[in-house]
């Protein structure tokens, strides 16, 4: 298959951020743009989704708490029972 070059202009900061993202996904910029082009042509639409799950600090802490059995509540049989527990003073 013959290839061709594409020249494009993009904001320097955006380019740096995109290079970091695609590198974290295990690819380079050429691979990213080739995947993007093939998907757009195949699906005949834009946008498409290629993403990494990025968790914030609160979510990471909550996951760690669950894995280590910390800061957990018991089970509740009703909303009222849950609300009583939430409103109870520790």
mmCIF file of C-alpha atoms in Angstrom:
data_model
loop_
_atom_site.group_PDB
_atom_site.id
_atom_site.type_symbol
_atom_site.label_atom_id
_atom_site.label_comp_id
_atom_site.label_asym_id
_atom_site.label_seq_id
_atom_site.Cartn_x
_atom_site.Cartn_y
_atom_site.Cartn_z
ATOM 1 C CA UNK A 1 0.000 0.000 0.000
ATOM 2 C CA UNK A 2 1.416 3.378 -0.980
ATOM 3 C CA UNK A 3 1.619 6.020 1.730
ATOM 4 C CA UNK A 4 1.548 9.792 1.593
ATOM 5 C CA UNK A 5 2.537 12.614 3.903
ATOM 6 C CA UNK A 6 0.136 15.027 5.569
ATOM 7 C CA UNK A 7 1.313 18.354 6.950
ATOM 8 C CA UNK A 8 -0.840 20.037 9.556
ATOM 9 C CA UNK A 9 -0.599 22.848 12.056
ATOM 10 C CA UNK A 10 -1.640 22.334 15.655
ATOM 11 C CA UNK A 11 -1.224 24.304 18.871
ATOM 12 C CA UNK A 12 2.119 23.406 20.489
ATOM 13 C CA UNK A 13 0.608 22.678 23.929
ATOM 14 C CA UNK A 14 -2.140 20.529 22.403
ATOM 15 C CA UNK A 15 0.462 18.592 20.415
ATOM 16 C CA UNK A 16 2.498 17.935 23.565
ATOM 17 C CA UNK A 17 -0.571 16.782 25.486
ATOM 18 C CA UNK A 18 -1.641 14.519 22.618
ATOM 19 C CA UNK A 19 1.853 13.051 22.282
ATOM 20 C CA UNK A 20 1.831 12.206 25.995
ATOM 21 C CA UNK A 21 -1.623 10.632 25.772
ATOM 22 C CA UNK A 22 -0.916 8.463 22.729
ATOM 23 C CA UNK A 23 2.431 7.442 24.216
ATOM 24 C CA UNK A 24 0.624 6.312 27.388
ATOM 25 C CA UNK A 25 -1.699 4.303 25.144
ATOM 26 C CA UNK A 26 1.345 2.645 23.534
ATOM 27 C CA UNK A 27 1.380 4.359 20.160
ATOM 28 C CA UNK A 28 2.908 7.269 18.295
ATOM 29 C CA UNK A 29 1.210 10.219 16.572
ATOM 30 C CA UNK A 30 1.238 8.546 13.132
ATOM 31 C CA UNK A 31 -0.485 5.463 14.527
ATOM 32 C CA UNK A 32 -3.049 7.628 16.322
ATOM 33 C CA UNK A 33 -3.949 9.573 13.181
ATOM 34 C CA UNK A 34 -4.055 6.391 11.065
ATOM 35 C CA UNK A 35 -6.385 4.692 13.579
ATOM 36 C CA UNK A 36 -8.535 7.839 13.683
ATOM 37 C CA UNK A 37 -8.772 8.069 9.895
ATOM 38 C CA UNK A 38 -9.579 4.372 9.455
ATOM 39 C CA UNK A 39 -12.272 4.466 12.116
ATOM 40 C CA UNK A 40 -13.874 7.620 10.688
ATOM 41 C CA UNK A 41 -13.947 6.104 7.190
ATOM 42 C CA UNK A 42 -15.202 2.720 8.395
ATOM 43 C CA UNK A 43 -17.985 4.191 10.529
ATOM 44 C CA UNK A 44 -18.689 7.176 8.281
ATOM 45 C CA UNK A 45 -18.939 9.434 11.283
ATOM 46 C CA UNK A 46 -17.119 11.635 13.776
ATOM 47 C CA UNK A 47 -16.587 11.655 16.749
ATOM 48 C CA UNK A 48 -15.238 8.355 17.945
ATOM 49 C CA UNK A 49 -13.907 7.283 21.302
ATOM 50 C CA UNK A 50 -10.442 6.063 22.275
ATOM 51 C CA UNK A 51 -9.833 6.834 25.923
ATOM 52 C CA UNK A 52 -8.035 5.979 29.110
ATOM 53 C CA UNK A 53 -9.831 5.769 32.417
ATOM 54 C CA UNK A 54 -8.447 8.548 34.550
ATOM 55 C CA UNK A 55 -9.470 8.402 38.188
ATOM 56 C CA UNK A 56 -9.373 11.412 40.481
ATOM 57 C CA UNK A 57 -7.803 11.286 43.951
ATOM 58 C CA UNK A 58 -11.159 10.794 45.743
ATOM 59 C CA UNK A 59 -12.041 7.795 43.576
ATOM 60 C CA UNK A 60 -8.604 6.239 44.028
ATOM 61 C CA UNK A 61 -8.906 6.684 47.809
ATOM 62 C CA UNK A 62 -12.411 5.147 47.826
ATOM 63 C CA UNK A 63 -11.242 2.138 45.815
ATOM 64 C CA UNK A 64 -8.331 1.667 48.207
ATOM 65 C CA UNK A 65 -10.711 1.903 51.197
ATOM 66 C CA UNK A 66 -12.960 -0.797 49.757
ATOM 67 C CA UNK A 67 -10.027 -3.080 48.962
ATOM 68 C CA UNK A 68 -8.776 -2.723 52.546
ATOM 69 C CA UNK A 69 -12.186 -2.781 54.261
ATOM 70 C CA UNK A 70 -11.956 0.795 55.575
ATOM 71 C CA UNK A 71 -14.717 3.408 55.949
ATOM 72 C CA UNK A 72 -17.477 1.000 54.980
ATOM 73 C CA UNK A 73 -21.100 1.022 56.152
ATOM 74 C CA UNK A 74 -23.233 -2.021 56.765
ATOM 75 C CA UNK A 75 -26.142 -2.964 54.558
ATOM 76 C CA UNK A 76 -29.539 -1.289 54.913
ATOM 77 C CA UNK A 77 -33.025 -2.676 54.373
ATOM 78 C CA UNK A 78 -34.653 0.695 53.722
ATOM 79 C CA UNK A 79 -33.901 4.271 52.764
ATOM 80 C CA UNK A 80 -35.024 5.364 56.213
ATOM 81 C CA UNK A 81 -32.481 3.062 57.833
ATOM 82 C CA UNK A 82 -29.762 4.444 55.572
ATOM 83 C CA UNK A 83 -30.745 8.033 56.363
ATOM 84 C CA UNK A 84 -30.674 7.317 60.099
ATOM 85 C CA UNK A 85 -27.152 5.989 59.772
ATOM 86 C CA UNK A 86 -26.065 8.968 57.669
ATOM 87 C CA UNK A 87 -27.529 11.456 60.117
ATOM 88 C CA UNK A 88 -26.238 9.710 63.228
ATOM 89 C CA UNK A 89 -23.506 11.536 65.093
ATOM 90 C CA UNK A 90 -20.285 9.574 65.294
#
